[in-house]
Amino acid sequence: MSNNNYLLDCEVIHKIPGRIRIKSNALKYLGSLKNEIEDQIKVLKSVKEAVISDITGTIVVKFKNDDLSEENLLSLLQNILNGYLVEIHKNEKKMKPDKYVIERKLQEESPKEIMRKIIASAVLLLMPGPKGELTGMRRLFNYKTLSTISLALPVLKNGINSIVKNKRPNADTLSSTAIASSIILGNEKTALTIMILERFAELLTVYTMKKTRGVIKDMLSVGESYVWKQNEDGTVKKVPIEEISKGDSIVVQTGEKISVDGKIIKGNALIDQSSITGEYMPVSKKTGEEVFAGTLIKSGNITVEAQKVGDDRTVSRIIKLVEDASFNKADIQSYADTFSAQLIPLNFLLAAIVYASTRNMQKALSMLVIDYSCGIRLSTATAFSASINTAAKNGILVKGSNYLEELSKSDTVIFDKTGTITEGKPKVQTLQIFGKNIKEERMLSLAAAAEETSSHPLAVAILNEMKERGLNIPKHKETVIKVSRGMETTVGKDVIRVGSRRYMEESDVELLDSVDAAKRMLNRGEIIIYVARNKNLIGIIGVSDPPRENIKKAMNRLRNQGIDDIVLLTGDLRQQAETIASKMSMDRYESELLPEDKAKDILKFQSIGSKVIMIGDGINDAPALSYANVGIALGSTKTDIAMEAADITITSDDPLLIPGVIGLAKNTMKVIKENFAMAIGVNSFALVLGATGILPAIYSSILHNSITILVVGNSLRLLKYNVNK
C-alpha cells in the first residue's frame, strides 16, 4: 500500500534477502501490546526475529529464505493489528502531542473589563504628556509611561511567560516587544495605539464567547430558577436554585420541573421523563426511587433529597467543556497558532536586519508591530465561537471547535435505527382477522386485556391503539408473563394468548391461515404479534416504528453535501434493518449488533481512512458515539451518558439539523480560509512598506490591527448563518 495516512495501513519501506522493514502508524500506539504482537509474528516457522519500534512506527522481520512472501507478511500484520484496534485507537488519542503556545485565555476576561481598558488607553492617548524634555529616568518614571505599562501588564506578563515556560514566543511576546520598544523610545502614542486596536479585536472575540455561553446556558436550562426548600421544622421557603446544597430537601408539586438529581424521601408522582430517558409515557415514581433534573411532574407531590446540584449537574460540566478550547481545539486552529507562532521569530529577524542596515529604530519597530498571529488567532477563535453560538440558538450543542472541523471533512455517516431513523415509538400498522364472527375491535380488545400490565413497547403500541379508537379493555383475570414469548390471561371462560409465533406453536395454535399475511407484514418491516383465543388464532397485529418526519430528506441533503457513504448499524433483526435501509436508500446495513459491535465497526471504517459521523440516540449508542470522529446524539434525550458520549447533541427531533450543522461547519472552514488569505496578504504587504520606511511604525500598527478587526468581523458573519437553509 502506498498511502500510509490510515491507521492500519502497512507499507514495505526496505527489504533485502532475509530481512524486511514494514511501516504502519498503528505501531506507534501499541503501548504494552508491543511484545505480544512481536510474539505473534514470531509464531511463523520461517520468522527468526521480529522487533517493533514504536518511535518510528516500524517493524523489522528477519526470516529464512523460503516461502514467506511480502504479501502474506503484510496481510498477517494487518490482521493482527485489526484485533487490537480498540486499544490502538485509545492509545492514539492519549498520545496526541501538545501543539499549542501559551496564550491568554480570553474567556476569563469580561467584555466590560476589556472595554474599561480600551477607554482608559484612549483617554491616556488624548491626554497631554509631561511638559519639558524627558531625559534619563524621567523618560520612564512619569504618569503617562507608568499608566501605559500598567495597562499593558497582562500582555507583557504573558509574552514573557511564553518564553520562560514554553520556550517559544507567542503573539503577546511580539506585542510586548513592540510596546516596550515604543516606551523606551518615548513614543507612548504608538504603544497605546497598538493596545487600543488589539484590545478592540479581542473585545469582539470575547463578546462572541460570552454570547455563546449565554445561549448554551439557555439551551441546556433544566428545572426552575427558584425551588421550595423544606426546613428542618417542616416549613417550606422559596429560594434560588443556587442556594440548594447536597442533602437539602425540596418540595415539588404538580406541573413543576424537578431541578436537582436526587431521591424521593416522601410522596409519589407521575413523572414525564421524556427529556431525560426518551420515554414518551409518564412513569410512576414512589419513595426511595431516583428522579432527575429537567423532568416534569404530571400529577402528585414529592419531597426530594438533593444528590447532584450546581457544578455536579450536566449543564455546568457541558458549558465548561465547550469553553475549554485547549482540549477541544480544531486542527486548523492549532495550525493557525503554530503557523503564526513560527512566523514570530521572523518578525524579530526582520527587525534586526532592518535596524542593522538602516540604524533606524522606527523602521525596525514597524517589523514588530505587524504580526500574522493576532489576526489569524483571534479570527479563527471568533469564527468557531460564532458557529457554536449559531448552532446553540438552533438547539445544537457543539462541544468544541475540533468537531466542526471534523464535520466539514466527513465522508461517511452511520445511523442507528430505533429512536434515530425511527421515532422509537412503535405503532399498530396492520390488523388481520382470522376467527369467524369476530371484529377487529374485539380482537384488539382481547389482545389489550393480555397486555394491560406490560410496559413492553409492543404492548404500549397495542394499548395506545385502544385509546385512539376509544375502546375499553374487557375484564380479565391475572396476567401471566411468558418470558421472551408473550402474555396470557383469561377473559370470561376463554384463555387469551398474545405473543410470538414460537409461543403460538408451543401452545398448539394452528397458524397455517396466517402464513401469507405474516409474509406481507414482514416484507413491510412490521413486527408480528399473534392473538389466540384458546387454541384458535383470531388475528395478527403488525406493529412498526415509523421513520422520523424529514429523515429521508435529511439523507438526500447529506449526499448533496458530499457524504458518499450512508450506513445503518442496528441491534434489530435483519428483516427490519433491511426494510428500513431499503426505504431510506442507504448504501448498506448491519443488523443484530451489540453496542460494542457498533464501536468496532466504526474503528474499521476509520482504519481505511473514512471520516465517520455516528448518529444515535445517545443512550445505548454511547460507545459508538465516542469512537466516531464526530458523535451526534439526535432527539430530546438529555442524560449524562448522552451529553458526555456525544460530541454534538441535537436537542430537537428534527433530522434536517444534521445536514444543517454540517453546512455550518463547511461554511465556518470557508470563512477561516478567507481570513487566512486576508491576514497573510495584507500583513505581508505592510511588512514590505514598513521595511522600506514608507509606512511609519504607528501607521503600520493601525494597518495591522485594522486587518485584524476586519477578519474578526468577517468571522462574526457566522452569527447570522441560517442552519435551516
XYZ file of C-alpha atoms in Angstrom:
725
model
C 0.000 0.000 0.000
C 1.328 3.373 -0.921
C -0.734 5.562 1.358
C 0.423 5.465 4.954
C -2.045 8.019 6.332
C -4.514 5.469 7.644
C -4.076 3.822 10.997
C -3.774 0.193 9.857
C -2.010 0.755 6.540
C 1.166 -1.310 6.227
C 3.909 -0.443 3.742
C 7.228 -2.117 2.990
C 9.893 0.601 3.189
C 13.027 -1.548 2.884
C 13.891 -5.157 2.138
C 16.907 -7.344 1.466
C 17.059 -11.137 1.316
C 16.037 -12.489 4.729
C 15.091 -9.084 6.185
C 12.155 -6.707 5.700
C 11.102 -3.432 7.362
C 7.382 -2.547 7.390
C 5.896 0.797 8.427
C 2.422 1.318 9.963
C 1.066 4.239 12.000
C -0.642 1.735 14.304
C 2.772 0.504 15.521
C 3.339 3.879 17.214
C 0.393 3.351 19.549
C 0.834 -0.214 20.807
C 1.966 0.638 24.323
C 2.152 -2.533 26.423
C 0.935 -4.628 23.463
C 4.286 -4.397 21.639
C 5.812 -7.634 22.995
C 2.558 -9.530 22.489
C 2.399 -8.591 18.797
C 6.096 -9.393 18.265
C 5.441 -12.872 19.724
C 2.510 -13.418 17.338
C 4.747 -12.650 14.345
C 7.469 -14.968 15.690
C 4.992 -17.878 15.734
C 5.559 -18.237 11.988
C 8.099 -21.019 11.409
C 10.110 -19.047 8.880
C 10.437 -15.939 11.128
C 13.672 -15.771 13.152
C 13.165 -12.335 14.754
C 10.570 -9.522 14.899
C 11.357 -6.144 16.504
C 8.898 -3.238 16.699
C 9.986 0.405 17.090
C 7.096 2.489 18.432
C 9.132 5.664 17.837
C 9.381 5.223 14.048
C 6.238 3.072 13.706
C 8.100 0.221 12.001
C 8.710 -3.493 12.475
C 11.840 -5.320 11.298
C 11.266 -9.009 10.495
C 14.179 -11.385 9.918
C 13.277 -14.683 8.248
C 14.652 -17.702 6.465
C 14.665 -17.506 2.680
C 11.825 -19.865 1.954
C 8.105 -19.480 1.261
C 7.351 -16.311 3.306
C 6.041 -13.748 0.799
C 5.822 -9.986 1.250
C 2.044 -10.064 0.663
C 1.447 -12.757 3.289
C 3.507 -10.899 5.877
C 1.641 -7.616 5.250
C -1.706 -9.420 5.449
C -0.716 -11.179 8.683
C 0.435 -7.932 10.323
C -2.755 -6.103 9.353
C -4.944 -8.927 10.701
C -3.037 -8.943 13.998
C -3.296 -5.149 14.360
C -7.000 -5.275 13.495
C -7.542 -7.498 16.536
C -6.162 -4.744 18.785
C -7.886 -1.857 17.003
C -9.795 -0.561 20.031
C -6.679 -0.442 22.253
C -4.591 1.160 19.471
C -7.277 3.803 18.910
C -7.370 4.647 22.636
C -3.580 4.957 22.793
C -3.555 7.199 19.717
C -5.966 9.629 21.407
C -3.871 9.714 24.591
C -0.568 10.316 22.794
C -1.552 13.306 20.650
C 1.211 15.895 21.106
C 0.704 19.336 22.588
C 0.801 21.792 19.693
C -0.163 24.988 21.415
C 1.703 28.046 22.548
C 0.688 29.691 25.829
C -1.972 32.283 25.024
C -4.100 34.377 27.321
C -7.458 32.700 27.957
C -9.729 35.378 26.585
C -12.826 33.683 28.061
C -11.527 34.624 31.526
C -11.970 38.343 30.736
C -15.346 40.065 30.544
C -16.306 42.472 27.740
C -16.842 45.213 30.380
C -13.318 44.736 31.718
C -11.789 44.948 28.224
C -13.960 47.969 27.389
C -12.730 49.781 30.518
C -9.112 49.166 29.442
C -9.833 50.439 25.911
C -11.418 53.635 27.301
C -8.538 54.111 29.756
C -5.999 53.693 26.934
C -7.937 56.113 24.683
C -8.150 58.750 27.454
C -4.437 58.332 28.158
C -3.678 58.697 24.421
C -5.593 62.007 24.248
C -4.075 63.429 27.431
C -1.077 65.746 27.060
C 2.284 64.298 28.060
C 4.581 65.693 30.759
C 5.991 69.124 29.982
C 9.612 69.635 29.152
C 12.205 67.309 27.712
C 12.143 63.794 29.180
C 15.622 62.504 29.827
C 17.156 59.735 31.913
C 14.874 58.052 34.418
C 12.182 60.716 33.884
C 11.517 59.164 30.470
C 10.242 56.011 32.231
C 9.045 57.323 35.603
C 6.260 59.724 34.624
C 2.491 59.285 34.937
C 1.865 58.601 31.243
C 4.592 55.983 30.839
C 3.723 54.226 34.114
C -0.006 54.231 33.217
C 0.811 52.752 29.794
C 2.916 49.995 31.389
C 0.106 49.281 33.894
C -2.481 48.859 31.123
C -0.100 46.662 29.108
C 0.802 44.466 32.104
C -1.321 41.367 31.147
C 0.201 41.369 27.626
C 3.746 41.909 28.918
C 3.351 39.198 31.573
C 2.003 36.586 29.130
C 4.609 37.438 26.490
C 7.441 36.815 28.954
C 5.672 33.748 30.398
C 5.547 32.095 26.970
C 9.328 32.484 26.530
C 10.108 31.209 30.055
C 7.652 28.288 30.268
C 7.013 27.321 26.664
C 10.458 28.124 25.303
C 8.919 29.919 22.308
C 7.344 33.324 21.662
C 3.633 33.961 21.179
C 1.591 36.893 19.865
C 1.897 38.712 23.205
C 5.714 38.339 23.096
C 5.744 40.301 19.849
C 3.265 42.896 21.145
C 5.257 43.194 24.390
C 8.444 43.879 22.444
C 6.724 46.482 20.275
C 5.119 48.176 23.307
C 8.356 48.104 25.330
C 10.373 49.460 22.380
C 7.883 52.303 21.871
C 8.036 53.224 25.579
C 11.852 53.174 25.643
C 11.881 55.432 22.559
C 9.493 57.777 24.390
C 6.672 57.089 21.915
C 3.748 56.143 24.166
C 1.313 57.058 21.380
C 2.453 54.071 19.295
C 2.254 51.766 22.325
C -1.253 52.963 23.245
C -2.464 52.722 19.637
C -1.234 49.122 19.469
C -3.026 48.341 22.733
C -6.330 50.010 21.801
C -6.640 48.295 18.422
C -5.544 44.880 19.729
C -7.954 45.091 22.678
C -10.806 46.110 20.364
C -10.253 42.978 18.247
C -10.128 40.921 21.455
C -13.345 42.616 22.627
C -15.188 41.298 19.559
C -13.873 37.783 20.249
C -14.718 37.862 23.986
C -18.167 39.304 23.267
C -18.843 36.379 20.926
C -17.623 33.899 23.556
C -19.839 35.448 26.250
C -22.833 35.456 23.955
C -22.170 31.792 23.155
C -22.013 30.921 26.879
C -25.374 32.595 27.446
C -27.028 30.784 24.553
C -25.690 27.411 25.749
C -26.913 28.062 29.308
C -30.385 28.917 27.996
C -30.382 25.874 25.745
C -29.360 23.446 28.490
C -31.535 25.042 31.156
C -33.215 22.396 33.289
C -35.546 22.856 36.229
C -36.778 26.069 37.825
C -34.882 29.215 38.843
C -36.497 29.047 42.285
C -37.428 25.980 44.346
C -39.320 25.246 47.563
C -36.768 24.216 50.205
C -38.041 22.263 53.199
C -36.589 23.394 56.539
C -35.880 21.112 59.499
C -39.132 22.178 61.219
C -41.160 21.082 58.178
C -41.847 24.581 56.835
C -41.012 25.421 53.230
C -39.331 28.517 51.819
C -38.889 29.680 48.218
C -35.154 30.072 47.482
C -32.950 30.441 44.343
C -31.728 27.089 42.976
C -28.131 28.307 43.535
C -28.708 28.147 47.319
C -29.554 24.432 47.290
C -26.793 22.153 48.608
C -26.320 18.403 48.536
C -28.549 16.799 51.181
C -31.178 19.584 51.171
C -34.843 18.633 50.775
C -37.007 20.320 48.158
C -40.751 20.034 47.624
C -42.003 19.668 44.040
C -45.684 19.778 43.065
C -47.874 19.016 40.051
C -46.828 20.984 36.955
C -43.359 21.877 38.251
C -39.971 20.788 36.945
C -37.575 18.914 39.197
C -34.388 20.994 39.477
C -31.920 18.537 41.047
C -30.878 14.936 40.645
C -31.972 13.153 43.815
C -34.084 10.594 45.662
C -37.738 10.789 46.684
C -37.999 10.764 50.503
C -41.740 11.426 50.693
C -44.738 11.094 48.376
C -45.249 9.696 44.898
C -45.885 11.190 41.495
C -46.426 10.522 37.816
C -43.344 11.993 36.116
C -42.700 12.842 32.452
C -39.061 11.766 31.876
C -39.044 12.198 28.083
C -36.404 14.955 28.261
C -34.066 12.568 30.076
C -34.745 8.992 29.017
C -36.707 9.476 25.787
C -39.661 7.529 27.225
C -42.814 9.222 25.988
C -45.105 7.578 28.593
C -45.046 9.175 32.097
C -43.541 6.960 34.800
C -44.863 6.392 38.312
C -42.244 7.135 40.982
C -42.514 6.463 44.717
C -40.469 6.923 47.903
C -36.900 5.627 47.594
C -36.709 5.970 43.788
C -34.402 8.351 41.876
C -35.549 11.411 39.940
C -33.642 13.685 37.538
C -33.326 17.406 36.950
C -35.345 18.517 33.944
C -38.215 16.035 34.397
C -41.796 17.270 34.846
C -44.356 16.175 37.460
C -47.640 15.451 35.659
C -49.504 14.676 38.889
C -48.610 14.225 42.548
C -46.424 15.915 45.159
C -42.980 14.716 46.274
C -40.145 15.723 48.568
C -36.718 15.131 47.009
C -33.344 14.886 48.751
C -30.821 16.657 46.515
C -27.851 14.500 45.455
C -26.478 16.452 42.466
C -26.628 20.251 42.403
C -24.652 23.175 40.963
C -21.455 22.177 39.168
C -22.243 18.461 39.539
C -25.159 18.788 37.145
C -24.739 18.024 33.468
C -25.311 21.656 32.411
C -22.312 23.052 34.309
C -19.971 20.306 33.118
C -21.000 20.730 29.465
C -20.627 24.537 29.467
C -17.116 24.235 30.905
C -16.277 21.581 28.316
C -17.430 23.810 25.437
C -15.407 26.761 26.779
C -12.195 24.805 27.331
C -10.555 25.409 23.965
C -7.247 23.791 24.967
C -8.867 20.357 24.948
C -11.246 20.881 22.050
C -9.208 22.964 19.643
C -9.605 22.256 15.946
C -6.568 21.177 13.926
C -6.851 24.310 11.807
C -6.969 26.389 14.989
C -3.841 24.717 16.348
C -2.311 25.077 12.871
C -3.152 28.787 12.979
C -1.468 29.069 16.373
C 1.553 27.001 15.343
C 1.923 28.657 11.918
C 1.702 32.174 13.344
C 3.972 31.280 16.286
C 6.612 30.012 13.851
C 6.466 33.335 11.987
C 7.020 35.404 15.150
C 10.818 34.834 15.154
C 10.746 36.079 11.545
C 9.493 39.452 12.825
C 12.420 39.683 15.242
C 14.839 38.697 12.476
C 13.400 41.298 10.086
C 13.589 43.948 12.820
C 17.253 43.082 13.421
C 18.052 43.153 9.669
C 16.251 46.486 9.122
C 17.968 48.072 12.116
C 21.383 46.718 11.095
C 21.017 48.103 7.565
C 19.332 51.450 8.360
C 20.184 52.175 12.013
C 16.612 53.472 12.161
C 14.737 52.220 15.231
C 11.351 53.389 13.907
C 11.702 51.252 10.758
C 12.779 48.291 12.881
C 9.807 48.870 15.176
C 7.466 48.534 12.172
C 8.633 44.928 11.863
C 7.481 44.246 15.428
C 4.024 45.878 15.359
C 2.971 43.774 12.350
C 2.417 40.077 13.023
C 0.393 37.296 11.449
C -0.530 35.715 14.757
C -3.007 38.238 16.104
C -5.405 38.310 13.155
C -5.229 34.589 12.421
C -5.588 33.534 16.066
C -8.433 35.890 17.000
C -10.426 35.479 13.788
C -10.198 31.677 13.979
C -11.314 31.621 17.627
C -14.142 34.056 16.806
C -15.295 32.011 13.802
C -15.592 28.832 15.862
C -17.224 30.616 18.797
C -19.744 32.309 16.472
C -20.556 28.954 14.855
C -21.064 27.253 18.222
C -23.328 30.184 19.166
C -25.380 29.833 15.974
C -25.675 26.084 16.499
C -26.822 26.547 20.111
C -29.500 29.050 19.043
C -30.882 26.306 16.809
C -30.861 23.663 19.561
C -27.497 22.101 18.600
C -24.834 21.758 21.293
C -21.311 21.566 19.816
C -18.720 20.683 22.469
C -15.682 22.144 20.720
C -14.294 23.672 17.559
C -12.487 20.463 16.604
C -15.838 18.760 15.971
C -16.874 21.470 13.498
C -13.668 20.888 11.550
C -14.175 17.109 11.632
C -17.754 17.581 10.380
C -16.526 19.613 7.417
C -14.164 16.770 6.385
C -16.514 13.797 6.981
C -17.431 11.433 4.158
C -19.313 8.644 5.987
C -22.468 8.890 8.104
C -23.620 5.963 10.249
C -27.158 5.878 11.644
C -28.615 3.885 14.491
C -32.196 2.782 13.754
C -34.520 2.856 16.770
C -35.045 6.381 18.045
C -32.773 7.852 15.366
C -34.081 6.972 11.904
C -37.363 5.902 13.504
C -39.308 7.708 16.224
C -38.713 4.993 18.830
C -42.474 4.872 19.417
C -43.940 1.675 17.878
C -47.437 1.980 16.377
C -50.011 -0.540 15.220
C -49.997 -0.549 11.409
C -51.973 -3.649 10.386
C -54.804 -5.727 11.881
C -55.715 -9.051 10.232
C -58.706 -11.151 11.433
C -58.820 -14.964 11.100
C -61.520 -16.093 13.530
C -65.151 -16.364 12.455
C -67.728 -13.953 13.873
C -65.100 -11.623 15.373
C -64.450 -7.989 14.569
C -61.190 -6.029 14.575
C -62.177 -4.077 17.690
C -62.959 -7.262 19.640
C -59.670 -8.915 18.653
C -57.743 -5.748 19.615
C -59.593 -5.537 22.966
C -58.743 -9.146 23.839
C -55.090 -8.509 22.955
C -55.091 -5.379 25.161
C -56.516 -7.413 28.078
C -53.444 -9.669 27.975
C -51.019 -6.753 27.517
C -52.595 -4.301 30.014
C -49.969 -4.688 32.755
C -46.957 -4.879 30.422
C -44.584 -1.932 29.858
C -43.016 -3.511 26.736
C -43.004 -1.068 23.753
C -45.102 -3.503 21.659
C -47.688 -3.755 24.458
C -47.737 0.055 24.723
C -48.409 0.228 20.952
C -51.481 -2.005 21.343
C -52.758 -0.063 24.380
C -52.280 3.265 22.556
C -54.269 1.934 19.580
C -57.065 1.043 22.020
C -57.095 4.570 23.431
C -57.132 6.170 19.954
C -60.146 4.031 18.985
C -61.936 4.812 22.259
C -62.249 1.133 23.185
C -62.482 -0.383 26.667
C -60.382 -3.268 27.945
C -62.626 -6.199 28.940
C -62.491 -7.571 32.471
C -59.929 -10.302 32.846
C -58.111 -12.396 35.409
C -54.466 -12.116 36.407
C -51.977 -11.749 33.571
C -49.217 -14.346 33.226
C -45.907 -13.371 31.629
C -44.319 -15.960 29.342
C -40.709 -14.770 29.265
C -39.442 -13.974 25.741
C -42.677 -15.315 24.273
C -45.733 -13.296 25.212
C -48.602 -12.729 27.670
C -51.587 -14.807 28.755
C -54.825 -14.018 30.609
C -58.417 -15.278 30.941
C -61.426 -13.291 29.708
C -64.653 -14.988 30.799
C -64.051 -18.656 30.120
C -61.546 -18.099 27.284
C -57.755 -18.201 27.578
C -56.249 -15.320 25.586
C -52.655 -15.631 24.381
C -50.719 -12.788 22.777
C -47.143 -13.114 21.579
C -44.650 -14.586 19.155
C -45.004 -17.317 16.550
C -42.923 -19.603 18.768
C -45.331 -19.077 21.681
C -48.287 -19.960 19.470
C -46.606 -23.132 18.220
C -45.722 -24.204 21.761
C -49.384 -23.661 22.731
C -50.602 -25.811 19.767
C -52.281 -22.898 17.998
C -52.702 -23.545 14.268
C -51.021 -20.775 12.174
C -51.420 -22.092 8.628
C -54.025 -19.492 7.592
C -51.763 -16.636 8.661
C -48.653 -17.506 6.625
C -49.320 -15.248 3.606
C -50.463 -12.262 5.700
C -47.435 -12.658 8.001
C -45.060 -12.644 4.984
C -46.604 -9.428 3.667
C -46.194 -7.764 7.076
C -42.596 -8.934 7.377
C -41.809 -7.557 3.911
C -43.110 -4.186 5.097
C -40.757 -4.383 8.093
C -43.533 -4.886 10.627
C -43.171 -6.892 13.854
C -45.889 -9.551 14.078
C -47.916 -10.164 17.240
C -50.187 -13.216 17.183
C -53.507 -13.248 19.109
C -55.198 -16.576 20.005
C -58.375 -17.490 21.887
C -57.968 -20.911 23.459
C -56.358 -22.976 20.674
C -57.614 -20.845 17.772
C -55.786 -17.967 16.067
C -58.171 -14.989 15.896
C -55.840 -12.389 14.408
C -52.382 -10.923 13.921
C -51.237 -7.382 14.661
C -48.470 -5.700 12.645
C -46.508 -3.133 14.642
C -43.807 -0.888 13.223
C -41.677 2.016 14.369
C -42.346 4.688 11.726
C -39.457 6.752 10.286
C -38.980 10.255 11.620
C -40.501 13.048 9.585
C -37.908 14.522 7.168
C -35.338 11.745 7.752
C -35.263 10.818 4.042
C -34.939 14.488 3.074
C -32.058 14.818 5.572
C -30.220 11.906 3.927
C -30.702 13.462 0.465
C -29.187 16.710 1.741
C -26.258 14.786 3.235
C -25.489 13.322 -0.193
C -25.642 16.812 -1.727
C -23.032 17.901 0.840
C -20.562 15.270 -0.335
C -21.362 12.385 2.041
C -20.862 9.340 -0.196
C -21.470 6.506 2.287
C -24.611 6.280 4.468
C -24.723 3.152 6.637
C -27.224 1.620 9.073
C -25.910 -0.158 12.192
C -28.649 -1.582 14.411
C -29.363 -4.170 17.053
C -32.676 -5.010 15.358
C -33.386 -8.152 13.356
C -32.088 -8.444 9.785
C -35.536 -8.187 8.163
C -36.348 -4.908 9.909
C -32.888 -3.484 9.172
C -33.139 -4.474 5.506
C -36.574 -2.865 5.156
C -35.578 0.468 6.685
C -32.259 0.569 4.769
C -34.142 -0.037 1.526
C -36.776 2.648 2.279
C -34.095 5.203 3.103
C -31.889 4.240 0.077
C -28.923 3.643 2.380
C -25.718 2.173 0.990
C -25.555 -0.816 3.352
C -26.605 -2.101 6.737
C -25.579 -4.424 9.565
C -28.102 -5.905 11.993
C -28.317 -7.675 15.372
C -25.310 -5.740 16.724
C -24.398 -5.143 20.354
C -23.245 -1.596 21.332
C -19.591 -2.736 21.376
C -20.019 -4.254 17.873
C -21.060 -0.844 16.550
C -17.940 0.737 18.079
C -15.678 -1.868 16.435
C -17.352 -1.318 13.051
C -16.683 2.410 13.332
C -12.999 1.766 14.044
C -12.839 -0.460 10.958
C -14.235 2.376 8.825
C -11.670 4.768 10.301
C -8.807 2.326 9.742
C -9.351 2.578 5.963
C -9.375 6.380 6.099
C -13.086 7.157 6.414
C -14.061 10.236 8.437
C -17.077 8.939 10.346
C -20.116 10.709 11.797
C -22.169 8.442 14.100
C -25.770 9.449 14.767
C -27.589 7.741 17.630
C -29.997 8.341 20.486
C -27.172 8.794 22.985
C -28.197 6.007 25.382
C -27.183 2.533 24.163
C -25.024 4.086 21.424
C -22.534 5.681 23.849
C -19.518 3.530 22.775
C -20.130 4.162 19.064
C -20.706 7.891 19.620
C -17.425 8.232 21.496
C -15.326 6.329 18.914
C -16.629 8.148 15.835
C -14.782 11.215 14.506
C -17.968 13.056 15.434
C -20.745 11.528 17.523
C -24.170 13.183 17.203
C -26.985 12.436 19.663
C -30.300 13.202 17.954
C -33.521 13.829 19.850
C -34.734 15.141 23.167
C -32.646 12.768 25.281
C -30.508 14.676 27.781
C -28.952 12.036 30.026
C -25.429 12.412 31.373
C -24.463 9.491 29.093
C -25.908 11.205 26.014
C -24.303 14.562 26.750
C -20.881 13.173 27.643
C -20.599 10.457 24.971
C -21.776 12.611 22.049
C -19.640 15.400 20.593
C -22.740 17.170 19.273
C -26.243 16.971 20.740
C -29.300 17.984 18.700
C -31.976 18.561 21.329
C -34.938 18.666 18.954
C -36.303 15.765 16.914
C -35.644 17.424 13.535
C -33.181 15.333 11.447
C -32.758 18.240 8.980
C -30.487 19.834 11.592
C -27.894 17.118 10.805
C -27.129 18.442 7.280
C -27.738 21.912 8.758
C -24.853 21.676 11.232
C -22.603 20.073 8.582
C -23.361 23.044 6.282
C -22.489 25.398 9.148
C -19.188 23.543 9.680
C -18.253 23.768 5.977
C -19.085 27.479 5.901
C -17.000 28.030 9.050
C -13.950 26.481 7.416
C -14.537 28.602 4.296
C -14.583 31.810 6.394
C -11.413 30.775 8.266
C -9.563 30.197 4.987
C -10.703 33.630 3.756
C -9.324 35.150 6.960
C -6.002 33.357 6.483
C -5.663 34.785 2.968
C -6.561 38.349 4.044
C -4.378 38.384 7.162
C -1.304 36.922 5.460
C -1.686 39.024 2.294
C -2.216 42.439 3.889
C 0.307 41.916 6.713
C 2.976 40.776 4.231
C 2.334 43.938 2.182
C 2.559 46.065 5.362
C 5.888 44.421 6.322
C 7.358 45.394 2.950
C 6.136 49.012 3.346
C 7.466 49.144 6.909
C 10.888 47.744 5.957
C 11.304 50.341 3.197
C 10.318 53.142 5.558
C 7.239 54.125 3.527
C 4.981 53.209 6.477
C 5.905 54.632 9.919
C 5.505 52.350 12.958
C 2.262 53.935 14.182
C 0.607 53.558 10.751
C 1.967 50.015 10.456
C 0.211 49.282 13.742
C -3.046 50.865 12.532
C -2.956 48.887 9.268
C -2.083 45.615 11.019
C -4.758 45.944 13.690
C -7.344 47.185 11.197
C -6.962 43.987 9.183
C -7.226 42.052 12.474
C -10.537 43.786 13.211
C -11.652 43.163 9.608
C -11.030 39.388 9.745
C -12.638 39.127 13.206
C -15.637 40.993 11.761
C -15.709 38.546 8.844
C -15.908 35.699 11.364
C -18.848 37.396 13.105
C -20.921 36.869 9.944
C -21.339 33.278 11.133
C -23.638 34.554 13.908
C -26.226 35.171 11.166
C -25.780 31.854 9.325
C -29.100 30.129 8.530
C -28.775 26.494 9.642
C -32.144 25.612 8.078
C -31.391 26.799 4.549
